[in-house]
Tab-separated table of C-alpha atoms in Angstrom:
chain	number	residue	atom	x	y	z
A	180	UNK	CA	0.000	0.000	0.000
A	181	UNK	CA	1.823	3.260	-1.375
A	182	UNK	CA	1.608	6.075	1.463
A	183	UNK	CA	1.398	9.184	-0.648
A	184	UNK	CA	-2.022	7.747	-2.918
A	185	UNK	CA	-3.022	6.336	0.757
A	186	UNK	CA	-3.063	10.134	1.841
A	187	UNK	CA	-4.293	11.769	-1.046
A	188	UNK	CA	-7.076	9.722	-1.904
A	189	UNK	CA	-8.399	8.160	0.966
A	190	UNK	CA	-7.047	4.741	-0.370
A	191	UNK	CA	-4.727	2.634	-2.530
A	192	UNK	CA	-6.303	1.050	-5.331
A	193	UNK	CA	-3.337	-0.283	-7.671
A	194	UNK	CA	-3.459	-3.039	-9.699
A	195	UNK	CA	-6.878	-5.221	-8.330
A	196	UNK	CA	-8.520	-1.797	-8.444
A	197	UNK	CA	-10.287	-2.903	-11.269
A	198	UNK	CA	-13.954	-1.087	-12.552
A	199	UNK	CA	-16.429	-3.614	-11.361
A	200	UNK	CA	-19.497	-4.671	-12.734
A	201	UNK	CA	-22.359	-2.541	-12.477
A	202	UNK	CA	-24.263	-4.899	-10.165
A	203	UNK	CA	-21.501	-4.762	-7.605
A	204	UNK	CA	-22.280	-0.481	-7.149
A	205	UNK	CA	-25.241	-0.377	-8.847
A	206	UNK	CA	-26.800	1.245	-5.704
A	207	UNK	CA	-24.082	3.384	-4.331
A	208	UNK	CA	-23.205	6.826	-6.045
A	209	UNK	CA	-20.144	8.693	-4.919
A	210	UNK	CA	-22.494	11.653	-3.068
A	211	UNK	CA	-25.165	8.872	-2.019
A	212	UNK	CA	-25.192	8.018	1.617
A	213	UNK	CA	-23.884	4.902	1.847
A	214	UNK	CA	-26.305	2.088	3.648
A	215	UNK	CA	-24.158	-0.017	6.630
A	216	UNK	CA	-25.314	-2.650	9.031
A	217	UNK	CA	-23.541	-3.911	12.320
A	218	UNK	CA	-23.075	-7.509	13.361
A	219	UNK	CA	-21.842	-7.614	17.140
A	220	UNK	CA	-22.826	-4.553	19.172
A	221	UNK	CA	-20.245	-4.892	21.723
A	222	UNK	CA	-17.662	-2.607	22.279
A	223	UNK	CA	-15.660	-3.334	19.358
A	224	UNK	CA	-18.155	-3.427	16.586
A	225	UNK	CA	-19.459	-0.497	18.445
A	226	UNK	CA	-16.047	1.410	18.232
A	227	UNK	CA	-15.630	0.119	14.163
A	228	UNK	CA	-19.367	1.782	13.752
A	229	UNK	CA	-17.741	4.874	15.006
A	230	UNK	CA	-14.903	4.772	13.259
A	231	UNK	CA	-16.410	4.375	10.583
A	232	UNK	CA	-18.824	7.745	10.838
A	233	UNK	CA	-15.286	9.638	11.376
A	234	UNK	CA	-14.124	8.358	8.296
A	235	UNK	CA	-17.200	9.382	6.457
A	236	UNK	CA	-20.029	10.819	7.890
A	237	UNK	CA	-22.105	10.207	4.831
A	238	UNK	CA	-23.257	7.010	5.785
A	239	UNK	CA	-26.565	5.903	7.415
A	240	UNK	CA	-27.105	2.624	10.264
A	241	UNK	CA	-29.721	0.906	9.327
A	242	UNK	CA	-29.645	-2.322	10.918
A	243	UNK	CA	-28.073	-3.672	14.256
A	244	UNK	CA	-27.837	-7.148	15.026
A	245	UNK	CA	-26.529	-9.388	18.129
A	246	UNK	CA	-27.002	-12.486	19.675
A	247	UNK	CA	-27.883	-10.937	23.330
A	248	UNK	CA	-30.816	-7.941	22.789
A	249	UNK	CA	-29.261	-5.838	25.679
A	250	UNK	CA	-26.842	-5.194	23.642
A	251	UNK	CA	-28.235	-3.121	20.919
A	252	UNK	CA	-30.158	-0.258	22.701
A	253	UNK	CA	-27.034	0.703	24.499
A	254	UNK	CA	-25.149	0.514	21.232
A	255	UNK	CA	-27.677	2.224	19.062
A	256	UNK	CA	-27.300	4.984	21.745
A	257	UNK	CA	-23.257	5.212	21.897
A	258	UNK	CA	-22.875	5.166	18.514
A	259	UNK	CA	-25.599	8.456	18.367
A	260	UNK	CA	-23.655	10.329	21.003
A	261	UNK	CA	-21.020	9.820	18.756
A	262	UNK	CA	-22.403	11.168	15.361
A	263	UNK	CA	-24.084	13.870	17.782
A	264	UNK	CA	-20.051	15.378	18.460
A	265	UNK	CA	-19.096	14.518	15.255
A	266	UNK	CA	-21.509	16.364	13.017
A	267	UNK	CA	-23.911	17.667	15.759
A	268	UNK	CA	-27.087	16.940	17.701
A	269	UNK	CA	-29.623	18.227	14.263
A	270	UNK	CA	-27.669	16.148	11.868
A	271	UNK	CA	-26.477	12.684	14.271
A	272	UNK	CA	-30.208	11.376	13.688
A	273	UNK	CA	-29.403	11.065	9.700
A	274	UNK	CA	-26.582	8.706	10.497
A	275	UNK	CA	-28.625	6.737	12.795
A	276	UNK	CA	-31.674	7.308	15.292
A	277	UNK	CA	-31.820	4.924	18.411
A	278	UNK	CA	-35.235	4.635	17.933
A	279	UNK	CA	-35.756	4.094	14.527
A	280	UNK	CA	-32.730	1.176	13.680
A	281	UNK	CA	-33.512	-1.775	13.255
A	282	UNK	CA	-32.380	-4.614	15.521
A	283	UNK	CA	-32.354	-7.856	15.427
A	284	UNK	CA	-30.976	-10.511	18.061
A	285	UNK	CA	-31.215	-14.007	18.646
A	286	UNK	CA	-29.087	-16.817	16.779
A	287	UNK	CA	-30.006	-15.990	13.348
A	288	UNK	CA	-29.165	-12.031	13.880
A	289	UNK	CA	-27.039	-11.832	11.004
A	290	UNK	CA	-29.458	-13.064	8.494
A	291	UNK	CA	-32.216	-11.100	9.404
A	292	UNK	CA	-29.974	-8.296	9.419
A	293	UNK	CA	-28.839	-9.037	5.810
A	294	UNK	CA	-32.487	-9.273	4.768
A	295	UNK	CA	-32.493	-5.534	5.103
A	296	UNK	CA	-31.416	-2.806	2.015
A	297	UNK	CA	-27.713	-2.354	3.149
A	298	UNK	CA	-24.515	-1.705	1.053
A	299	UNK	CA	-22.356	-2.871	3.735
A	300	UNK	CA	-21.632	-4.820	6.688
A	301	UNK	CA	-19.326	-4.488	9.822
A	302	UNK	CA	-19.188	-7.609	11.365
A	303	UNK	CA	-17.147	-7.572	14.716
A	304	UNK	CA	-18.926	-10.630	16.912
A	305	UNK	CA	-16.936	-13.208	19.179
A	306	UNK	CA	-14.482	-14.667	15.806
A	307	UNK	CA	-15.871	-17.755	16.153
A	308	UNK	CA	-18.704	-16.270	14.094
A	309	UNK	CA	-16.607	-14.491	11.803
A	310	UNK	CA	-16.411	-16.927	8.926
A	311	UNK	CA	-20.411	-18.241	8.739
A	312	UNK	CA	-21.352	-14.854	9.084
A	313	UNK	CA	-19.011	-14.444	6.314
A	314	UNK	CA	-20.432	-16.825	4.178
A	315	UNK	CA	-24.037	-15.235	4.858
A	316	UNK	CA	-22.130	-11.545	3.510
A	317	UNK	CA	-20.939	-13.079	0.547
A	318	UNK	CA	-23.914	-15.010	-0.387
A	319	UNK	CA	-26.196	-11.880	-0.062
A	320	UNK	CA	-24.054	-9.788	-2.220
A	321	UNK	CA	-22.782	-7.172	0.539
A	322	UNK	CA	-19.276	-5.595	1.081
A	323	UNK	CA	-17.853	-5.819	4.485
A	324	UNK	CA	-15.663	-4.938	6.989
A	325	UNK	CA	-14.778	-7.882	9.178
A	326	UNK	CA	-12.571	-7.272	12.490
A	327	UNK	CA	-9.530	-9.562	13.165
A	328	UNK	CA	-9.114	-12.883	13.143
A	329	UNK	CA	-11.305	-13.973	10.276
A	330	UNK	CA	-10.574	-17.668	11.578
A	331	UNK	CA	-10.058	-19.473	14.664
A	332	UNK	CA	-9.245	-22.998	13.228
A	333	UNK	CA	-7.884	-24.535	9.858
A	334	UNK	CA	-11.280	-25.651	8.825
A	335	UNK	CA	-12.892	-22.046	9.336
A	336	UNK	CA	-9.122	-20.727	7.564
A	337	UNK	CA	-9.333	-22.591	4.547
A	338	UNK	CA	-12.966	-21.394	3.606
A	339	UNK	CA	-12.237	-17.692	4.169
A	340	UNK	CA	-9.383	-18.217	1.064
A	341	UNK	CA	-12.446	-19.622	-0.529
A	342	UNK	CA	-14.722	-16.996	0.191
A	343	UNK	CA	-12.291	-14.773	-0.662
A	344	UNK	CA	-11.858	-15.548	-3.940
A	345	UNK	CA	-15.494	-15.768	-4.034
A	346	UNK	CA	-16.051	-11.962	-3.343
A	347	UNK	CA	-13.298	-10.873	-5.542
A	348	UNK	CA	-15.459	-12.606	-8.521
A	349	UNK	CA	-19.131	-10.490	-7.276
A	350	UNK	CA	-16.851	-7.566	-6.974
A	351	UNK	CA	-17.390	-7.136	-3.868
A	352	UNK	CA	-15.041	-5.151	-1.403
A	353	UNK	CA	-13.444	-6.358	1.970
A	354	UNK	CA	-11.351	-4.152	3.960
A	355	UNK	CA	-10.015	-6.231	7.636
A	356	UNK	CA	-9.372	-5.051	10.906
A	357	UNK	CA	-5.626	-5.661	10.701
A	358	UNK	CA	-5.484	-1.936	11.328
A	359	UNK	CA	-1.779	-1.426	11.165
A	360	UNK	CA	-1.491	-1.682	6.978
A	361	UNK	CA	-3.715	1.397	7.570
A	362	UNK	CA	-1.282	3.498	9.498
A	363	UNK	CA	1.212	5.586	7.436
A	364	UNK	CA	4.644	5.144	9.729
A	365	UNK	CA	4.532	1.607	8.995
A	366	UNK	CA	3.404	1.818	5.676
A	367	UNK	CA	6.459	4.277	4.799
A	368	UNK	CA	9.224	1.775	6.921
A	369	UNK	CA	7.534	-2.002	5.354
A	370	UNK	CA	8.028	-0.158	1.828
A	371	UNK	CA	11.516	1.070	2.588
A	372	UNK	CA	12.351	-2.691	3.914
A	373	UNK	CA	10.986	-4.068	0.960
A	374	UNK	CA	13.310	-1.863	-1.320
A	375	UNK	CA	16.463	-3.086	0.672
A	376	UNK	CA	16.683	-0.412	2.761
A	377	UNK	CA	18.134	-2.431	5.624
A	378	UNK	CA	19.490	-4.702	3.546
A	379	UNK	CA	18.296	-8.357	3.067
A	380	UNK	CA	15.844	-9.346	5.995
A	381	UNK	CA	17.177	-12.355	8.134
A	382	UNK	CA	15.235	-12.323	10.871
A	383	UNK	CA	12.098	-10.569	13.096
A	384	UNK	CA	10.538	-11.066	16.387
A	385	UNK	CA	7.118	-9.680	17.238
A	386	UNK	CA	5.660	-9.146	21.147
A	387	UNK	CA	1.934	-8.533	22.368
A	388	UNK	CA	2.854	-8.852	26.169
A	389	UNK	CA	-0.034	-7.725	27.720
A	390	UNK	CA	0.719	-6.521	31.701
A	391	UNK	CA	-2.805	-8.627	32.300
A	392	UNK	CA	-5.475	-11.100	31.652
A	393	UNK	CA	-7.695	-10.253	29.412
A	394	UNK	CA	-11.177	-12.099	30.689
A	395	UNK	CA	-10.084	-11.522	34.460
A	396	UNK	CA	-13.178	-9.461	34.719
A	397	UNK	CA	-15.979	-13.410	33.374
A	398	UNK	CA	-19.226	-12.280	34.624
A	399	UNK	CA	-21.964	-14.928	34.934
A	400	UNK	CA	-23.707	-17.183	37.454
A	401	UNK	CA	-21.831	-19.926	38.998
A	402	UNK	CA	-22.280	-23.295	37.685
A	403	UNK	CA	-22.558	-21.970	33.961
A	404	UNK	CA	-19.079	-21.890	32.992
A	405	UNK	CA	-19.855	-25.158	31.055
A	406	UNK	CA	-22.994	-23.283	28.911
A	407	UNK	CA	-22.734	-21.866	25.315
A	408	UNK	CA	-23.826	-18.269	27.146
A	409	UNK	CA	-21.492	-18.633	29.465
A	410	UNK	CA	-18.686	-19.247	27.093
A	411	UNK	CA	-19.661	-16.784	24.412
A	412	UNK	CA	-20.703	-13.769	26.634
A	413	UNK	CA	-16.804	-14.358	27.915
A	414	UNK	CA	-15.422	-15.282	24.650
A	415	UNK	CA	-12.345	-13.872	25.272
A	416	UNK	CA	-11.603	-16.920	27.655
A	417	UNK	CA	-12.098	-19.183	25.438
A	418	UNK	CA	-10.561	-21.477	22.611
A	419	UNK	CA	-13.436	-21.912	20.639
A	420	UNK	CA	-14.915	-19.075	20.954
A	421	UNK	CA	-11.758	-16.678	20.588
A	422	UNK	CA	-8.743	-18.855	18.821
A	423	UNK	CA	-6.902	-17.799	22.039
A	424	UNK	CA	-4.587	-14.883	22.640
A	425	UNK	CA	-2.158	-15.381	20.113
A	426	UNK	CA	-5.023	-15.790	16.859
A	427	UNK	CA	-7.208	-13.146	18.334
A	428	UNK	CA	-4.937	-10.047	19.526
A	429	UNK	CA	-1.192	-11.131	18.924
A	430	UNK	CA	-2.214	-11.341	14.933
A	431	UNK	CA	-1.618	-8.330	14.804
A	432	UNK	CA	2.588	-8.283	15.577
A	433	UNK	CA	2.473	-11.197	13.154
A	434	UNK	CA	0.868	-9.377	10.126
A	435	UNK	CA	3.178	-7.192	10.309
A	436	UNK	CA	6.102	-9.321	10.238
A	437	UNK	CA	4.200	-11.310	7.248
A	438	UNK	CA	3.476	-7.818	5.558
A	439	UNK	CA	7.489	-6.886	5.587
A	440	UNK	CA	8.645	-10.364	4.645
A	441	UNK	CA	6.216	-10.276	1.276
A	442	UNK	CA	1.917	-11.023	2.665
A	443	UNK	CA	1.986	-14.351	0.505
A	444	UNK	CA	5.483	-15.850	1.667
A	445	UNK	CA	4.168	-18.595	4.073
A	446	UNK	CA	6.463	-20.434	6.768
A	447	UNK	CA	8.199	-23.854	6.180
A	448	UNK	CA	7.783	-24.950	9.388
A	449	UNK	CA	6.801	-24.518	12.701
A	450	UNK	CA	9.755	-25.273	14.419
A	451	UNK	CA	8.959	-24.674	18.219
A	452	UNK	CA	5.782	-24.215	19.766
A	453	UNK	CA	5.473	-23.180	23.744
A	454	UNK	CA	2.634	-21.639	25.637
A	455	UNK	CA	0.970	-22.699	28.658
A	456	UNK	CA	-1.118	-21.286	31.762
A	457	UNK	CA	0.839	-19.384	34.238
A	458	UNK	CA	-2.071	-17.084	35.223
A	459	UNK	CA	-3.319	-18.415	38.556
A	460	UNK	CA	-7.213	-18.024	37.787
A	461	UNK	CA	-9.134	-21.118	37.300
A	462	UNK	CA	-10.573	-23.226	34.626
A	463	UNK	CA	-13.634	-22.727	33.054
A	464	UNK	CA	-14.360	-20.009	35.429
A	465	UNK	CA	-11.946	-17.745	33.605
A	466	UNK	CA	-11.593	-20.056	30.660
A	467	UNK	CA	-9.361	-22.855	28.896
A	468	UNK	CA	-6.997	-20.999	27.037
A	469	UNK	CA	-3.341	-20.591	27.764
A	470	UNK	CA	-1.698	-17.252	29.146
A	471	UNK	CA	1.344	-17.017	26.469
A	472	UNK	CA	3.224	-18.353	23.794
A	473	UNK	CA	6.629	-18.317	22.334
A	474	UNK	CA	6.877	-19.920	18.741
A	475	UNK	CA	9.630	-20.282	16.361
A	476	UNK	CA	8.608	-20.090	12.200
A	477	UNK	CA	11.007	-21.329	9.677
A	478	UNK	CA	10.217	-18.854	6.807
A	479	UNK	CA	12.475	-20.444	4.722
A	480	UNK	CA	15.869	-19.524	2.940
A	481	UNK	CA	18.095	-18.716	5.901
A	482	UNK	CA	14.695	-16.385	7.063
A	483	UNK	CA	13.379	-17.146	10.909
A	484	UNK	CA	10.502	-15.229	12.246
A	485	UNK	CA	9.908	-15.243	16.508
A	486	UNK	CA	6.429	-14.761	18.138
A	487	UNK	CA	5.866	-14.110	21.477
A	488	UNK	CA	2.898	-13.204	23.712
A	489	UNK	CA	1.491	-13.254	27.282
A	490	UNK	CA	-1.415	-12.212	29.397
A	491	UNK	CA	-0.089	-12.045	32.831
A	492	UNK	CA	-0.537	-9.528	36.144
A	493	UNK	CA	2.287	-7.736	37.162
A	494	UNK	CA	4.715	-8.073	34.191
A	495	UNK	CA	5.783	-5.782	31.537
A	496	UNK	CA	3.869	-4.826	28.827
A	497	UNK	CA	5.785	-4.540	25.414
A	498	UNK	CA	3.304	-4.384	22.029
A	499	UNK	CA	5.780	-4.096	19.316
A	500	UNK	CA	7.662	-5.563	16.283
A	501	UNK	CA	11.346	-6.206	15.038
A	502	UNK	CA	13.223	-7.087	11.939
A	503	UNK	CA	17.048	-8.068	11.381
A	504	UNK	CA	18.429	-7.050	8.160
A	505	UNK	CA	21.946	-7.043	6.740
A	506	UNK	CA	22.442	-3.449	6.491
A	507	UNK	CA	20.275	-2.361	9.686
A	508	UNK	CA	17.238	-3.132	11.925
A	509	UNK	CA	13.449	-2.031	12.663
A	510	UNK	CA	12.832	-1.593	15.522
A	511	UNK	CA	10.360	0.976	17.339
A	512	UNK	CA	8.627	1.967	14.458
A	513	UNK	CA	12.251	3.573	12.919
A	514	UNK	CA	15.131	1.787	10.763
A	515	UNK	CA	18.524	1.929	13.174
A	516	UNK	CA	21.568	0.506	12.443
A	517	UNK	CA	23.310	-2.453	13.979
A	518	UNK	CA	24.161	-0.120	17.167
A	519	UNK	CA	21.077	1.452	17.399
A	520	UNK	CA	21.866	4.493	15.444
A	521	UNK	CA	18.861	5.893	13.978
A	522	UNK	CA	18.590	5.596	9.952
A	523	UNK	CA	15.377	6.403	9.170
A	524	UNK	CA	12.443	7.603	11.464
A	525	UNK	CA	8.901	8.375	9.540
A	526	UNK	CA	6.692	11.683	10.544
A	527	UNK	CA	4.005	11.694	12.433
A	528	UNK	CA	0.673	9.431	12.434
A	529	UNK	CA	-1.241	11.370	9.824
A	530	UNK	CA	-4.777	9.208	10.602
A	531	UNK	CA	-5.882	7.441	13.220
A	532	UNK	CA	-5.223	3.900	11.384
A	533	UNK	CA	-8.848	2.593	13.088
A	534	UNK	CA	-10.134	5.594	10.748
A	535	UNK	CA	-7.930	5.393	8.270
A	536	UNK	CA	-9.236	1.563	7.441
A	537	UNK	CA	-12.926	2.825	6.882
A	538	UNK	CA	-12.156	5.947	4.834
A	539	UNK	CA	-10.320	3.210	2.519
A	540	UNK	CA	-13.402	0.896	2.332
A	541	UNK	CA	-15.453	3.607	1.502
A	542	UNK	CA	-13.283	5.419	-1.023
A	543	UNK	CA	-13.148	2.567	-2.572
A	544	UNK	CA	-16.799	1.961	-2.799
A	545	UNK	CA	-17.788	5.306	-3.392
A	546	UNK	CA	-15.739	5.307	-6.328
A	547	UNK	CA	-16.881	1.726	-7.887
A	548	UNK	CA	-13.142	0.116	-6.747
A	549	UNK	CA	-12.368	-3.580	-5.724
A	550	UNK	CA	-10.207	-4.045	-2.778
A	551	UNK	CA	-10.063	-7.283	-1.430
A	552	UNK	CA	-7.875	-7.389	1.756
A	553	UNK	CA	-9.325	-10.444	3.469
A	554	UNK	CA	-5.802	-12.776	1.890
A	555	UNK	CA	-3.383	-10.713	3.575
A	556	UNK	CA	-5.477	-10.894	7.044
A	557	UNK	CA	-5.851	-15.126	6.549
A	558	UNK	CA	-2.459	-16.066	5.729
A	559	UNK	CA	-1.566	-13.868	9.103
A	560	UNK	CA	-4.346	-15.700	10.926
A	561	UNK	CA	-3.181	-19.288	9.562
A	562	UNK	CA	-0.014	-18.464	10.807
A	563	UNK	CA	-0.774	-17.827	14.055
A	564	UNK	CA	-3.214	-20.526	14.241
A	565	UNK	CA	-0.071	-22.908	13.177
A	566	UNK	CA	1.769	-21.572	16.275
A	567	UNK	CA	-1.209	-22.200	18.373
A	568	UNK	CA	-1.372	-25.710	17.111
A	569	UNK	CA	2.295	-26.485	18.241
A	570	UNK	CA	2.212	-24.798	21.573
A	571	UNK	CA	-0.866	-27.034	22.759
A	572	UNK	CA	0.814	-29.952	21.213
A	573	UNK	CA	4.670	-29.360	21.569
A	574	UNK	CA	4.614	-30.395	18.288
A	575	UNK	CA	6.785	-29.046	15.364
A	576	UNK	CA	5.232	-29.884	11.685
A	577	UNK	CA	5.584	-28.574	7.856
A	578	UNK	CA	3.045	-26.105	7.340
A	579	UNK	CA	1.964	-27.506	4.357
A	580	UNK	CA	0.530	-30.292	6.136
A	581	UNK	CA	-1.404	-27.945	8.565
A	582	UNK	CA	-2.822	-26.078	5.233
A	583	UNK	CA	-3.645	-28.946	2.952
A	584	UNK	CA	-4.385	-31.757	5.362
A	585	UNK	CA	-4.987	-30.597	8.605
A	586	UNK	CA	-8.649	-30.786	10.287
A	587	UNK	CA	-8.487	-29.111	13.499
A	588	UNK	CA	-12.017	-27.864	13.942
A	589	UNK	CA	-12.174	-26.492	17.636
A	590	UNK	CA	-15.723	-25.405	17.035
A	591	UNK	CA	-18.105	-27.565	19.540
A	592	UNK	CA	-19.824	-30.455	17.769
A	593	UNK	CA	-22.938	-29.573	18.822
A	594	UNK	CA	-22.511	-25.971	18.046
A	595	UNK	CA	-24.331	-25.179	14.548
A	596	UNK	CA	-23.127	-21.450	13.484
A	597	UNK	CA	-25.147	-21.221	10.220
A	598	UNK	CA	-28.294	-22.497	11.747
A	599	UNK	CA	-31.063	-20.410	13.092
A	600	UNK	CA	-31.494	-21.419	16.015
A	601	UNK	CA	-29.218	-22.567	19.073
A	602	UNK	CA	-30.092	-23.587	22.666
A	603	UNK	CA	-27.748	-21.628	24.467
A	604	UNK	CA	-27.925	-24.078	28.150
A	605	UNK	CA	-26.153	-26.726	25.707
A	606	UNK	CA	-23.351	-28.285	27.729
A	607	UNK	CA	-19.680	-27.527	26.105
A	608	UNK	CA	-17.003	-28.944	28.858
A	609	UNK	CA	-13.591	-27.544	28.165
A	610	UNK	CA	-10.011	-27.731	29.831
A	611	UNK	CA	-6.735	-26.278	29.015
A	612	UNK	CA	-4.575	-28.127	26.397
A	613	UNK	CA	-1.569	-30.128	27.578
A	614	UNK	CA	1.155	-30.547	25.676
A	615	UNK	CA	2.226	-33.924	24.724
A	616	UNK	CA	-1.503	-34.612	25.373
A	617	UNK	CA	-3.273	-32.591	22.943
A	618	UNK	CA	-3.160	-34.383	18.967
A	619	UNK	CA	-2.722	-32.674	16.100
A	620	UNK	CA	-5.115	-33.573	13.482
């Protein structure tokens, strides 16, 4: 993604940015306000819904949707206080009116949702819905926003490629929450790696140590934990539900090791895998998932990539990225030398990148483009679930064999996500992976 077009125009179109066929825009005129729906009205898909009005107030909320119906009044209302200091109390109602949205909840939100006259979705739910609800966007012709991860297993990995490919051919548009790519300092320093400017790349490390445990907080009765509410009202917690730390927040680190390397160079192997549960809180109150991971990628050719993340109190928090190269290093968000001499340093953050991701989807839109993003965020999801794989098993394994033959599906068996209905006191026992213990299938 070239900076200076990213500035001037909102977004980069290049090559893939293609005129589409009329049916893909047929509805959406550059001064028209553009139609959007929300799927997951919690505090993320709330914040994207914001985000997106700063982007481009020329929009209107039509729909809401959620499994849990507390959920949208309270939404509906923060995202009109919002528009109401963005563009002001007369003019907020026009971008959406609490009273007037429609919301749906229940297990088949999304599809009544997509029943409605929309242009486009932003679908931020638990990720475990991220892919059928996927499937429903595609199928029904909308573009879409779709927070990080798209996956949380291989099975759910694989058909986002497919669906992928399918959206490219409606001409529809898909712009992910892997909101870095968006953010001009590291779009100026991946492009100056790429063009050798510190020299060939050998080696990168990327950290999301978070000073706490996310999910500390699991609300819910006693003797739940073992429910489908339960579990997805404190998805965070859990495997199934989240992909676990390293898939759902520490992509992030890793796409942007997979951006500098080249989006569509995959690793060779997964050579070491580590993780377990240090934090002392217990199991299923606060979950099954492990507290941190360490995992070594073979990338291939001499290149090694490092990934490491943890969720524990009282240790220090360090969110960043680092790449080895012949001629010099990058390292907090500037190019140094081998001594930590600074070569390069980019200027300042020019948009907020959680903006700057909207005002590209609806550029693009607006202006009858194709951008597909949804690749670059999948191969960075894979990746991570491949490290997640070997840290529950202590396994190392080619990751061509976790691509083309693997079937971990950590979805619950009696868990249907594209039905339209689900009994949410279904039983779902869980327990934290043990490595040696847990098989890799």
């Amino acid at each position: 993604m070239d900076r200076r077009s990213f500035v001037k125009n909102g977004a980069v179109l290049g090559a893939a940015a293609a005129a589409l066929p009329r049916f893909g825009f047929a509805q959406v005129k550059g001064s028209d306000r553009i139609k959007v729906a929300l799927i997951g009205c919690g505090g993320r898909g709330t914040g994207a819904a914001c985000n997106m009005i700063a982007a481009d107030p020329n929009i209107k909320i039509v729909a809401l949707g959620d499994l849990f119906p507390e959920k949208l009044d309270k939404a509906a209302n923060k995202i009109h206080d919002f528009a109401k200091k963005s563009v002001g109390e007369s003019k907020a109602s026009e971008i959406i009116d609490p009273s007037k949205v429609k919301k749906f909840s229940g297990w088949d939100n999304a599809d009544q949702v997509l029943a409605e006259d929309i242009d486009v979705v932003i679908e931020a739910t638990p990720p475990v819905f991220r892919t059928p609800h996927y499937e429903k966007i595609v199928a029904a012709g909308k573009h879409a926003f779709l927070e990080k991860p798209g996956a949380v297993d291989v099975i759910q990995g694989r058909k986002m490629y497919k669906l992928a490919e399918e959206a490219s051919k409606k001409g529809l548009c898909v712009v992910c929450g892997n909101q870095r790519r968006y953010d001009n300092r590291y779009q100026d320093l991946v492009k100056r790696m790429q063009d050798g400017e510190i020299g060939e790349l050998l080696a990168g490390q990327c950290y999301w140590n978070n000073g706490g445990y996310i999910g500390a907080w699991a609300h819910g009765k006693e003797g739940t934990e073992d429910t489908l509410e339960y579990q997805i009202r404190n998805w965070w917690c859990f495997i199934w539900a989240s992909g676990d730390n390293i898939v759902e927040q520490h992509v992030h680190n890793i796409d942007v090791l997979m951006w500098a390397f080249g989006s569509d160079r995959m690793p060779v192997e997964v050579t070491t895998g580590l993780g377990g549960r240090s934090t002392d809180l217990p199991c299923p109150r606060y979950g099954d998932r492990f507290s941190h991971f360490a995992i070594d990628y073979d990338m291939g050719n001499g290149l090694r990539m490092a990934s490491y993340c943890h969720q524990d109190p009282n240790t220090t928090p360090n969110v960043s990225e680092r790449i080895i190269g012949t001629k010099g290093i990058f390292q907090g968000l500037r190019l140094t030398d081998h001594k930590g001499k600074t070569i390069y340093a980019p200027g300042k953050l020019e948009l907020d990148p959680y903006i700057a991701e909207h005002k590209y989807l609806l550029s693009a839109i607006r202006n009858g483009r194709r951008v597909n993003e949804l690749r670059h965020l999948i191969n960075s999801n894979m990746v991570a679930i491949a490290g997640r794989m070997s840290a529950f098993s202590g396994k190392r394994f080619k990751y061509e064999w976790m691509v083309k033959k693997s079937e971990e599906n950590i979805v619950p068996q009696n868990v249907d996500l594209m039905g339209k209905t689900q009994d949410l006191s279904l039983k779902n026992p869980v327990s934290v992976p043990v490595p040696g213990k847990y098989k890799l299938v």
